[in-house]
Amino acid sequence: MKPIITSLLETDAYKFSMGQAIYHQFSDYKTTWSFKCRNQGVTFTPEMVEEIRTQIQHYCSLRFTEDELAYLNNITWIKGSYIDFLRLWQPRYEDFEISNEGPCGLNIETRGTWLNTSMYEIATLAIVNEVYFRMAYDYEDLFESFKNRLQAKIEKLEKGEYVAGAFSEFGLRRRLSAEAQDLAVAALKAADFGAGDSKFVGTSNVYLAKKHGVTPVGTMAHEWIMCVGQGNHKHNPAYSNWYALDAWVKEYGVLNGTALTDCITTDCFLKDFQLTFATLFSGVRHDSGDPIAWGEKMIAHYESLGIDPQTKTLLFSDSLNLEKASAIYRHFKGRVRVAFGIGTYFANDTKVDALNIVMKTTSCNGMDVAKISDVEGKGMCKNPDYIHYLERCIEWRMKNDNGNNSLHV
């Protein structure tokens, strides 16, 4: 199989925004990441596992080119010191453990500095996806169904049957293939949405953003809150969001600011998202739970702080399709800025089910870390005792912290 990842730019934009802040503030942090396939009945054959190894070895041979670094250097919030670091950076195959163990026949773990392991996640997932779909199915048949479905979606957007507001393509980690995602970004850019309420903004894939001249989109992921908030042994994990938001503001000020709300539940997040942070961050991202209920909660929170919700953006990114996006957009239109990050639906919608695979941080600095989320099934942690501890910390805080302390000034 030809190389799947051919450029170190081929990762989600938030890996660079988090990576710069990690480089400047947490360069000594060490993390472990674990792969998980949530699909029932999916099996990776030994041949697939061997191909995945080969592809990751090739990925680890890549380096940033000067042209790629010049592109990154033109992004407003990226600093020259981080560009100099990337000029020297390379993935380390020694950080990977890949075997055919586990319930799905594939086990992947990465261990090392957070600076390194954070960068491996997206490339690994893209490789696993493409290897699986090329080896388990008639790929050309799948690709044909993908093209037909993509064209049908774009036609409905152009006709106004679907309304997606400002939307971006977020499909890299679960795409059918590099070819499929490239086609999707090109087709969405070329589409004519007229003067309607749909506007294609860009893609999370920085390589494709550069190639097609669209905006690279993305700010932070759950790993940021998990590691910054829970990786320091001295921190109370129920205050994870405060530590994460504070470190982000130190790095970026008012730039690059869309906060992720659901790592340890949105209700706990709102304890820390008080006037200063709510003013500095341009918006918030939804990734679990009922999107309408979440959006109403965020609007009420902004209003309680005296902030006009129409000056803020609600970015929805949880398992979206155009029907869901249209319903959300119409519900909130005129009350708040609405944006969407649409992933699998644009990058891997075929006649067969997409894989639901993730790689998540499972330890930081030798400590367990966890994502709880707003719904069951999206969390991940290897130690049930730590989940119990974290939930007790959150429960105590929600009952006893009235918000009148120095962390909220």
PDB file of C-alpha atoms in Angstrom, residues 114-391:
ATOM      1  CA  TRP A 114       3.419  15.068  25.566  1.00  0.00           C
ATOM      2  CA  LEU A 115       5.089  17.139  22.846  1.00  0.00           C
ATOM      3  CA  ASN A 116       5.568  13.918  20.867  1.00  0.00           C
ATOM      4  CA  THR A 117       2.619  11.726  21.773  1.00  0.00           C
ATOM      5  CA  SER A 118       0.045  14.442  21.181  1.00  0.00           C
ATOM      6  CA  MET A 119       1.192  14.705  17.575  1.00  0.00           C
ATOM      7  CA  TYR A 120       0.806  10.986  16.913  1.00  0.00           C
ATOM      8  CA  GLU A 121      -2.918  10.675  17.559  1.00  0.00           C
ATOM      9  CA  ILE A 122      -4.460  11.943  14.330  1.00  0.00           C
ATOM     10  CA  ALA A 123      -1.974  10.341  11.951  1.00  0.00           C
ATOM     11  CA  THR A 124      -2.384   6.987  13.708  1.00  0.00           C
ATOM     12  CA  LEU A 125      -6.177   7.071  13.466  1.00  0.00           C
ATOM     13  CA  ALA A 126      -6.074   8.111   9.790  1.00  0.00           C
ATOM     14  CA  ILE A 127      -3.699   5.229   9.047  1.00  0.00           C
ATOM     15  CA  VAL A 128      -5.824   2.678  10.925  1.00  0.00           C
ATOM     16  CA  ASN A 129      -8.959   3.776   9.093  1.00  0.00           C
ATOM     17  CA  GLU A 130      -7.525   3.657   5.617  1.00  0.00           C
ATOM     18  CA  VAL A 131      -5.751   0.345   6.135  1.00  0.00           C
ATOM     19  CA  TYR A 132      -8.951  -1.196   7.455  1.00  0.00           C
ATOM     20  CA  PHE A 133     -11.234  -0.034   4.649  1.00  0.00           C
ATOM     21  CA  ARG A 134      -8.774  -0.831   1.879  1.00  0.00           C
ATOM     22  CA  MET A 135      -8.091  -4.344   3.202  1.00  0.00           C
ATOM     23  CA  ALA A 136     -11.502  -5.360   4.588  1.00  0.00           C
ATOM     24  CA  TYR A 137     -13.652  -4.259   1.623  1.00  0.00           C
ATOM     25  CA  ASP A 138     -13.662  -3.564  -2.082  1.00  0.00           C
ATOM     26  CA  TYR A 139     -12.257  -0.065  -1.667  1.00  0.00           C
ATOM     27  CA  GLU A 140     -13.158   1.164  -5.165  1.00  0.00           C
ATOM     28  CA  ASP A 141     -16.775   0.166  -4.573  1.00  0.00           C
ATOM     29  CA  LEU A 142     -16.801   2.035  -1.261  1.00  0.00           C
ATOM     30  CA  PHE A 143     -15.194   5.082  -2.831  1.00  0.00           C
ATOM     31  CA  GLU A 144     -17.857   5.168  -5.541  1.00  0.00           C
ATOM     32  CA  SER A 145     -20.622   5.144  -2.930  1.00  0.00           C
ATOM     33  CA  PHE A 146     -18.756   7.849  -1.025  1.00  0.00           C
ATOM     34  CA  LYS A 147     -18.598  10.109  -4.101  1.00  0.00           C
ATOM     35  CA  ASN A 148     -22.302   9.653  -4.854  1.00  0.00           C
ATOM     36  CA  ARG A 149     -23.365  10.448  -1.304  1.00  0.00           C
ATOM     37  CA  LEU A 150     -21.074  13.468  -1.088  1.00  0.00           C
ATOM     38  CA  GLN A 151     -22.475  14.922  -4.290  1.00  0.00           C
ATOM     39  CA  ALA A 152     -26.046  14.431  -3.078  1.00  0.00           C
ATOM     40  CA  LYS A 153     -25.291  16.301   0.167  1.00  0.00           C
ATOM     41  CA  ILE A 154     -23.670  19.214  -1.629  1.00  0.00           C
ATOM     42  CA  GLU A 155     -26.616  19.509  -4.020  1.00  0.00           C
ATOM     43  CA  LYS A 156     -29.044  19.724  -1.102  1.00  0.00           C
ATOM     44  CA  LEU A 157     -26.890  22.397   0.526  1.00  0.00           C
ATOM     45  CA  GLU A 158     -26.765  24.368  -2.721  1.00  0.00           C
ATOM     46  CA  LYS A 159     -30.563  24.150  -3.067  1.00  0.00           C
ATOM     47  CA  GLY A 160     -31.087  25.266   0.523  1.00  0.00           C
ATOM     48  CA  GLU A 161     -32.722  22.014   1.622  1.00  0.00           C
ATOM     49  CA  TYR A 162     -30.035  21.878   4.290  1.00  0.00           C
ATOM     50  CA  VAL A 163     -28.716  24.957   6.090  1.00  0.00           C
ATOM     51  CA  ALA A 164     -25.389  24.607   7.880  1.00  0.00           C
ATOM     52  CA  GLY A 165     -24.364  28.164   8.710  1.00  0.00           C
ATOM     53  CA  ALA A 166     -20.583  28.496   8.896  1.00  0.00           C
ATOM     54  CA  PHE A 167     -19.335  24.927   8.690  1.00  0.00           C
ATOM     55  CA  SER A 168     -15.995  23.161   8.431  1.00  0.00           C
ATOM     56  CA  GLU A 169     -14.856  19.668   7.486  1.00  0.00           C
ATOM     57  CA  PHE A 170     -13.485  17.776  10.530  1.00  0.00           C
ATOM     58  CA  GLY A 171     -13.066  14.245   9.156  1.00  0.00           C
ATOM     59  CA  LEU A 172      -9.341  13.459   9.163  1.00  0.00           C
ATOM     60  CA  ARG A 173      -9.270  11.019  12.080  1.00  0.00           C
ATOM     61  CA  ARG A 174     -12.118   8.879  10.715  1.00  0.00           C
ATOM     62  CA  ARG A 175     -11.884   9.402   6.970  1.00  0.00           C
ATOM     63  CA  LEU A 176     -12.311   6.654   4.419  1.00  0.00           C
ATOM     64  CA  SER A 177      -8.973   7.599   2.869  1.00  0.00           C
ATOM     65  CA  ALA A 178      -6.714  10.524   2.049  1.00  0.00           C
ATOM     66  CA  GLU A 179      -8.223  10.493  -1.444  1.00  0.00           C
ATOM     67  CA  ALA A 180     -11.755  10.751  -0.060  1.00  0.00           C
ATOM     68  CA  GLN A 181     -11.059  13.653   2.273  1.00  0.00           C
ATOM     69  CA  ASP A 182      -9.179  15.539  -0.444  1.00  0.00           C
ATOM     70  CA  LEU A 183     -12.188  15.129  -2.730  1.00  0.00           C
ATOM     71  CA  ALA A 184     -14.588  16.304  -0.010  1.00  0.00           C
ATOM     72  CA  VAL A 185     -12.657  19.494   0.744  1.00  0.00           C
ATOM     73  CA  ALA A 186     -12.227  20.296  -2.945  1.00  0.00           C
ATOM     74  CA  ALA A 187     -15.927  19.702  -3.678  1.00  0.00           C
ATOM     75  CA  LEU A 188     -17.119  21.753  -0.701  1.00  0.00           C
ATOM     76  CA  LYS A 189     -14.856  24.638  -1.688  1.00  0.00           C
ATOM     77  CA  ALA A 190     -16.096  24.538  -5.286  1.00  0.00           C
ATOM     78  CA  ALA A 191     -19.780  24.351  -4.327  1.00  0.00           C
ATOM     79  CA  ASP A 192     -22.031  27.368  -4.868  1.00  0.00           C
ATOM     80  CA  PHE A 193     -24.085  28.075  -1.756  1.00  0.00           C
ATOM     81  CA  GLY A 194     -25.225  31.420  -3.123  1.00  0.00           C
ATOM     82  CA  ALA A 195     -26.269  34.106  -0.672  1.00  0.00           C
ATOM     83  CA  GLY A 196     -27.909  31.605   1.652  1.00  0.00           C
ATOM     84  CA  ASP A 197     -27.113  30.672   5.230  1.00  0.00           C
ATOM     85  CA  SER A 198     -24.530  27.980   4.421  1.00  0.00           C
ATOM     86  CA  LYS A 199     -20.851  28.848   4.113  1.00  0.00           C
ATOM     87  CA  PHE A 200     -17.933  26.432   3.884  1.00  0.00           C
ATOM     88  CA  VAL A 201     -15.182  27.872   6.092  1.00  0.00           C
ATOM     89  CA  GLY A 202     -12.363  25.340   5.991  1.00  0.00           C
ATOM     90  CA  THR A 203     -11.010  22.046   7.255  1.00  0.00           C
ATOM     91  CA  SER A 204      -9.276  20.752  10.359  1.00  0.00           C
ATOM     92  CA  ASN A 205      -6.694  19.061   8.101  1.00  0.00           C
ATOM     93  CA  VAL A 206      -3.861  21.608   7.864  1.00  0.00           C
ATOM     94  CA  TYR A 207      -2.304  19.902   4.840  1.00  0.00           C
ATOM     95  CA  LEU A 208      -5.560  20.136   2.879  1.00  0.00           C
ATOM     96  CA  ALA A 209      -6.176  23.685   4.108  1.00  0.00           C
ATOM     97  CA  LYS A 210      -2.826  24.661   2.591  1.00  0.00           C
ATOM     98  CA  LYS A 211      -3.444  22.689  -0.594  1.00  0.00           C
ATOM     99  CA  HIS A 212      -6.909  24.107  -1.251  1.00  0.00           C
ATOM    100  CA  GLY A 213      -6.450  27.611   0.143  1.00  0.00           C
ATOM    101  CA  VAL A 214      -9.050  27.358   2.895  1.00  0.00           C
ATOM    102  CA  THR A 215      -8.830  28.071   6.626  1.00  0.00           C
ATOM    103  CA  PRO A 216      -7.288  25.500   9.000  1.00  0.00           C
ATOM    104  CA  VAL A 217      -9.840  25.206  11.817  1.00  0.00           C
ATOM    105  CA  GLY A 218      -9.390  24.049  15.417  1.00  0.00           C
ATOM    106  CA  THR A 219      -8.334  25.147  18.897  1.00  0.00           C
ATOM    107  CA  MET A 220      -8.274  22.625  21.774  1.00  0.00           C
ATOM    108  CA  ALA A 221      -9.156  18.984  22.477  1.00  0.00           C
ATOM    109  CA  HIS A 222      -9.967  17.022  25.622  1.00  0.00           C
ATOM    110  CA  GLU A 223      -6.300  16.129  26.086  1.00  0.00           C
ATOM    111  CA  TRP A 224      -5.590  19.772  26.946  1.00  0.00           C
ATOM    112  CA  ILE A 225      -7.989  19.836  29.906  1.00  0.00           C
ATOM    113  CA  MET A 226      -7.052  16.299  30.967  1.00  0.00           C
ATOM    114  CA  CYS A 227      -3.291  16.855  31.045  1.00  0.00           C
ATOM    115  CA  VAL A 228      -3.107  20.468  32.203  1.00  0.00           C
ATOM    116  CA  GLY A 229      -5.842  20.002  34.787  1.00  0.00           C
ATOM    117  CA  GLN A 230      -5.160  16.459  35.988  1.00  0.00           C
ATOM    118  CA  GLY A 231      -1.505  15.802  35.135  1.00  0.00           C
ATOM    119  CA  ASN A 232      -0.173  17.979  37.947  1.00  0.00           C
ATOM    120  CA  HIS A 233      -0.321  15.983  41.184  1.00  0.00           C
ATOM    121  CA  LYS A 234      -1.051  19.144  43.183  1.00  0.00           C
ATOM    122  CA  HIS A 235      -4.237  20.046  41.311  1.00  0.00           C
ATOM    123  CA  ASN A 236      -7.755  19.246  42.416  1.00  0.00           C
ATOM    124  CA  PRO A 237      -9.087  17.629  39.197  1.00  0.00           C
ATOM    125  CA  ALA A 238     -12.503  19.255  39.660  1.00  0.00           C
ATOM    126  CA  TYR A 239     -10.728  22.523  38.742  1.00  0.00           C
ATOM    127  CA  SER A 240      -9.235  21.056  35.533  1.00  0.00           C
ATOM    128  CA  ASN A 241     -11.011  23.588  33.344  1.00  0.00           C
ATOM    129  CA  TRP A 242      -9.693  26.593  35.254  1.00  0.00           C
ATOM    130  CA  TYR A 243      -6.068  25.467  34.962  1.00  0.00           C
ATOM    131  CA  ALA A 244      -6.527  24.644  31.271  1.00  0.00           C
ATOM    132  CA  LEU A 245      -8.257  27.922  30.401  1.00  0.00           C
ATOM    133  CA  ASP A 246      -5.739  29.963  32.375  1.00  0.00           C
ATOM    134  CA  ALA A 247      -2.785  28.343  30.579  1.00  0.00           C
ATOM    135  CA  TRP A 248      -4.510  28.924  27.221  1.00  0.00           C
ATOM    136  CA  VAL A 249      -4.986  32.627  27.917  1.00  0.00           C
ATOM    137  CA  LYS A 250      -1.335  32.923  28.951  1.00  0.00           C
ATOM    138  CA  GLU A 251      -0.372  31.515  25.544  1.00  0.00           C
ATOM    139  CA  TYR A 252      -2.880  33.222  23.268  1.00  0.00           C
ATOM    140  CA  GLY A 253      -4.630  36.094  25.030  1.00  0.00           C
ATOM    141  CA  VAL A 254      -7.769  36.745  22.995  1.00  0.00           C
ATOM    142  CA  LEU A 255      -6.540  34.787  19.952  1.00  0.00           C
ATOM    143  CA  ASN A 256      -7.461  31.248  19.006  1.00  0.00           C
ATOM    144  CA  GLY A 257     -10.110  30.935  21.692  1.00  0.00           C
ATOM    145  CA  THR A 258     -12.850  28.325  21.445  1.00  0.00           C
ATOM    146  CA  ALA A 259     -13.194  26.500  24.760  1.00  0.00           C
ATOM    147  CA  LEU A 260     -14.232  22.842  24.996  1.00  0.00           C
ATOM    148  CA  THR A 261     -16.871  22.411  27.686  1.00  0.00           C
ATOM    149  CA  ASP A 262     -17.559  18.731  28.363  1.00  0.00           C
ATOM    150  CA  CYS A 263     -14.307  17.115  29.525  1.00  0.00           C
ATOM    151  CA  ILE A 264     -15.455  16.859  33.142  1.00  0.00           C
ATOM    152  CA  THR A 265     -19.085  17.858  32.392  1.00  0.00           C
ATOM    153  CA  THR A 266     -20.355  21.192  31.145  1.00  0.00           C
ATOM    154  CA  ASP A 267     -21.943  22.069  34.498  1.00  0.00           C
ATOM    155  CA  CYS A 268     -18.524  21.870  36.164  1.00  0.00           C
ATOM    156  CA  PHE A 269     -16.982  23.834  33.265  1.00  0.00           C
ATOM    157  CA  LEU A 270     -19.409  26.700  33.857  1.00  0.00           C
ATOM    158  CA  LYS A 271     -18.144  27.036  37.434  1.00  0.00           C
ATOM    159  CA  ASP A 272     -14.851  28.241  35.919  1.00  0.00           C
ATOM    160  CA  PHE A 273     -16.151  29.933  32.770  1.00  0.00           C
ATOM    161  CA  GLN A 274     -16.917  33.167  34.559  1.00  0.00           C
ATOM    162  CA  LEU A 275     -16.725  36.753  33.318  1.00  0.00           C
ATOM    163  CA  THR A 276     -13.015  36.960  32.461  1.00  0.00           C
ATOM    164  CA  PHE A 277     -12.783  33.692  30.525  1.00  0.00           C
ATOM    165  CA  ALA A 278     -16.242  34.098  28.986  1.00  0.00           C
ATOM    166  CA  THR A 279     -15.172  37.517  27.694  1.00  0.00           C
ATOM    167  CA  LEU A 280     -11.722  36.466  26.429  1.00  0.00           C
ATOM    168  CA  PHE A 281     -12.821  33.306  24.611  1.00  0.00           C
ATOM    169  CA  SER A 282     -14.695  33.900  21.365  1.00  0.00           C
ATOM    170  CA  GLY A 283     -16.922  30.895  21.905  1.00  0.00           C
ATOM    171  CA  VAL A 284     -17.360  27.330  23.121  1.00  0.00           C
ATOM    172  CA  ARG A 285     -17.475  23.883  21.500  1.00  0.00           C
ATOM    173  CA  HIS A 286     -20.110  21.198  22.021  1.00  0.00           C
ATOM    174  CA  ASP A 287     -18.980  17.571  21.828  1.00  0.00           C
ATOM    175  CA  SER A 288     -21.497  15.499  23.819  1.00  0.00           C
ATOM    176  CA  GLY A 289     -25.040  15.568  25.131  1.00  0.00           C
ATOM    177  CA  ASP A 290     -28.169  17.166  23.725  1.00  0.00           C
ATOM    178  CA  PRO A 291     -27.002  20.060  21.502  1.00  0.00           C
ATOM    179  CA  ILE A 292     -30.145  22.148  21.926  1.00  0.00           C
ATOM    180  CA  ALA A 293     -30.144  21.844  25.715  1.00  0.00           C
ATOM    181  CA  TRP A 294     -26.409  22.611  25.763  1.00  0.00           C
ATOM    182  CA  GLY A 295     -26.832  25.674  23.542  1.00  0.00           C
ATOM    183  CA  GLU A 296     -29.662  27.016  25.673  1.00  0.00           C
ATOM    184  CA  LYS A 297     -27.508  26.518  28.773  1.00  0.00           C
ATOM    185  CA  MET A 298     -24.621  28.431  27.192  1.00  0.00           C
ATOM    186  CA  ILE A 299     -26.857  31.314  26.077  1.00  0.00           C
ATOM    187  CA  ALA A 300     -28.345  31.571  29.587  1.00  0.00           C
ATOM    188  CA  HIS A 301     -24.847  31.528  31.072  1.00  0.00           C
ATOM    189  CA  TYR A 302     -23.618  34.345  28.817  1.00  0.00           C
ATOM    190  CA  GLU A 303     -26.712  36.385  29.631  1.00  0.00           C
ATOM    191  CA  SER A 304     -26.207  35.817  33.372  1.00  0.00           C
ATOM    192  CA  LEU A 305     -22.749  37.385  32.992  1.00  0.00           C
ATOM    193  CA  GLY A 306     -24.081  40.368  31.071  1.00  0.00           C
ATOM    194  CA  ILE A 307     -22.524  39.193  27.791  1.00  0.00           C
ATOM    195  CA  ASP A 308     -24.544  39.467  24.581  1.00  0.00           C
ATOM    196  CA  PRO A 309     -24.730  35.892  23.192  1.00  0.00           C
ATOM    197  CA  GLN A 310     -24.817  37.302  19.661  1.00  0.00           C
ATOM    198  CA  THR A 311     -21.155  38.260  20.100  1.00  0.00           C
ATOM    199  CA  LYS A 312     -20.183  34.643  20.842  1.00  0.00           C
ATOM    200  CA  THR A 313     -19.978  31.443  18.772  1.00  0.00           C
ATOM    201  CA  LEU A 314     -21.406  28.041  19.628  1.00  0.00           C
ATOM    202  CA  LEU A 315     -19.410  25.439  17.673  1.00  0.00           C
ATOM    203  CA  PHE A 316     -21.146  22.070  17.372  1.00  0.00           C
ATOM    204  CA  SER A 317     -19.013  19.022  16.531  1.00  0.00           C
ATOM    205  CA  ASP A 318     -20.676  15.905  17.967  1.00  0.00           C
ATOM    206  CA  SER A 319     -21.530  13.200  15.382  1.00  0.00           C
ATOM    207  CA  LEU A 320     -23.190  15.690  13.071  1.00  0.00           C
ATOM    208  CA  ASN A 321     -24.952  15.261   9.776  1.00  0.00           C
ATOM    209  CA  LEU A 322     -26.620  18.003   7.736  1.00  0.00           C
ATOM    210  CA  GLU A 323     -30.083  17.206   9.053  1.00  0.00           C
ATOM    211  CA  LYS A 324     -28.919  17.679  12.661  1.00  0.00           C
ATOM    212  CA  ALA A 325     -26.911  20.772  11.760  1.00  0.00           C
ATOM    213  CA  SER A 326     -29.887  22.335   9.990  1.00  0.00           C
ATOM    214  CA  ALA A 327     -32.158  21.768  12.988  1.00  0.00           C
ATOM    215  CA  ILE A 328     -29.586  23.255  15.375  1.00  0.00           C
ATOM    216  CA  TYR A 329     -28.931  26.230  13.104  1.00  0.00           C
ATOM    217  CA  ARG A 330     -32.614  27.061  12.697  1.00  0.00           C
ATOM    218  CA  HIS A 331     -33.212  26.757  16.446  1.00  0.00           C
ATOM    219  CA  PHE A 332     -30.483  29.251  17.386  1.00  0.00           C
ATOM    220  CA  LYS A 333     -30.514  31.555  14.343  1.00  0.00           C
ATOM    221  CA  GLY A 334     -30.470  35.221  15.363  1.00  0.00           C
ATOM    222  CA  ARG A 335     -29.738  34.483  19.025  1.00  0.00           C
ATOM    223  CA  VAL A 336     -26.063  33.453  18.884  1.00  0.00           C
ATOM    224  CA  ARG A 337     -23.417  32.787  16.251  1.00  0.00           C
ATOM    225  CA  VAL A 338     -23.585  29.140  15.206  1.00  0.00           C
ATOM    226  CA  ALA A 339     -20.842  27.078  13.547  1.00  0.00           C
ATOM    227  CA  PHE A 340     -20.362  23.395  12.807  1.00  0.00           C
ATOM    228  CA  GLY A 341     -17.473  20.980  12.530  1.00  0.00           C
ATOM    229  CA  ILE A 342     -18.721  18.003  10.519  1.00  0.00           C
ATOM    230  CA  GLY A 343     -16.439  14.978  10.371  1.00  0.00           C
ATOM    231  CA  THR A 344     -17.307  11.393   9.485  1.00  0.00           C
ATOM    232  CA  TYR A 345     -20.432  12.455   7.585  1.00  0.00           C
ATOM    233  CA  PHE A 346     -18.294  14.332   5.057  1.00  0.00           C
ATOM    234  CA  ALA A 347     -15.185  12.122   5.093  1.00  0.00           C
ATOM    235  CA  ASN A 348     -16.454   8.538   5.469  1.00  0.00           C
ATOM    236  CA  ASP A 349     -20.123   8.156   4.545  1.00  0.00           C
ATOM    237  CA  THR A 350     -20.352   4.990   2.430  1.00  0.00           C
ATOM    238  CA  LYS A 351     -22.511   1.892   2.076  1.00  0.00           C
ATOM    239  CA  VAL A 352     -20.794   0.385   5.163  1.00  0.00           C
ATOM    240  CA  ASP A 353     -20.594   1.718   8.704  1.00  0.00           C
ATOM    241  CA  ALA A 354     -17.654   3.937   9.578  1.00  0.00           C
ATOM    242  CA  LEU A 355     -15.254   2.924  12.324  1.00  0.00           C
ATOM    243  CA  ASN A 356     -15.710   4.574  15.705  1.00  0.00           C
ATOM    244  CA  ILE A 357     -12.089   4.597  16.828  1.00  0.00           C
ATOM    245  CA  VAL A 358     -10.266   6.883  19.241  1.00  0.00           C
ATOM    246  CA  MET A 359      -6.871   7.403  20.822  1.00  0.00           C
ATOM    247  CA  LYS A 360      -7.074   9.075  24.210  1.00  0.00           C
ATOM    248  CA  THR A 361      -4.642  10.136  26.887  1.00  0.00           C
ATOM    249  CA  THR A 362      -4.831   7.560  29.679  1.00  0.00           C
ATOM    250  CA  SER A 363      -2.039   8.827  31.928  1.00  0.00           C
ATOM    251  CA  CYS A 364      -0.035  12.003  32.411  1.00  0.00           C
ATOM    252  CA  ASN A 365       3.112  12.200  34.515  1.00  0.00           C
ATOM    253  CA  GLY A 366       2.401   8.745  35.882  1.00  0.00           C
ATOM    254  CA  MET A 367      -1.133   9.649  36.997  1.00  0.00           C
ATOM    255  CA  ASP A 368      -4.431   8.458  35.618  1.00  0.00           C
ATOM    256  CA  VAL A 369      -6.405  11.084  33.709  1.00  0.00           C
ATOM    257  CA  ALA A 370      -9.975  10.888  32.493  1.00  0.00           C
ATOM    258  CA  LYS A 371     -12.554  12.396  30.217  1.00  0.00           C
ATOM    259  CA  ILE A 372     -16.044  12.020  31.674  1.00  0.00           C
ATOM    260  CA  SER A 373     -18.109  13.852  29.066  1.00  0.00           C
ATOM    261  CA  ASP A 374     -21.787  14.809  29.301  1.00  0.00           C
ATOM    262  CA  VAL A 375     -23.075  11.371  28.288  1.00  0.00           C
ATOM    263  CA  GLU A 376     -22.088   7.796  28.973  1.00  0.00           C
ATOM    264  CA  GLY A 377     -20.031   6.053  26.305  1.00  0.00           C
ATOM    265  CA  LYS A 378     -17.764   8.938  25.293  1.00  0.00           C
ATOM    266  CA  GLY A 379     -15.534   8.867  28.365  1.00  0.00           C
ATOM    267  CA  MET A 380     -12.264   6.984  28.581  1.00  0.00           C
ATOM    268  CA  CYS A 381     -10.066   5.960  31.509  1.00  0.00           C
ATOM    269  CA  LYS A 382      -8.270   2.714  32.342  1.00  0.00           C
ATOM    270  CA  ASN A 383      -8.747   2.993  36.103  1.00  0.00           C
ATOM    271  CA  PRO A 384     -12.304   2.850  37.521  1.00  0.00           C
ATOM    272  CA  ASP A 385     -10.953   3.974  40.913  1.00  0.00           C
ATOM    273  CA  TYR A 386      -9.715   7.219  39.372  1.00  0.00           C
ATOM    274  CA  ILE A 387     -13.100   7.821  37.706  1.00  0.00           C
ATOM    275  CA  HIS A 388     -14.736   7.354  41.110  1.00  0.00           C
ATOM    276  CA  TYR A 389     -12.275   9.809  42.689  1.00  0.00           C
ATOM    277  CA  LEU A 390     -12.782  12.398  39.953  1.00  0.00           C
ATOM    278  CA  GLU A 391     -16.575  12.115  40.130  1.00  0.00           C
TER     279      GLU A 391
END
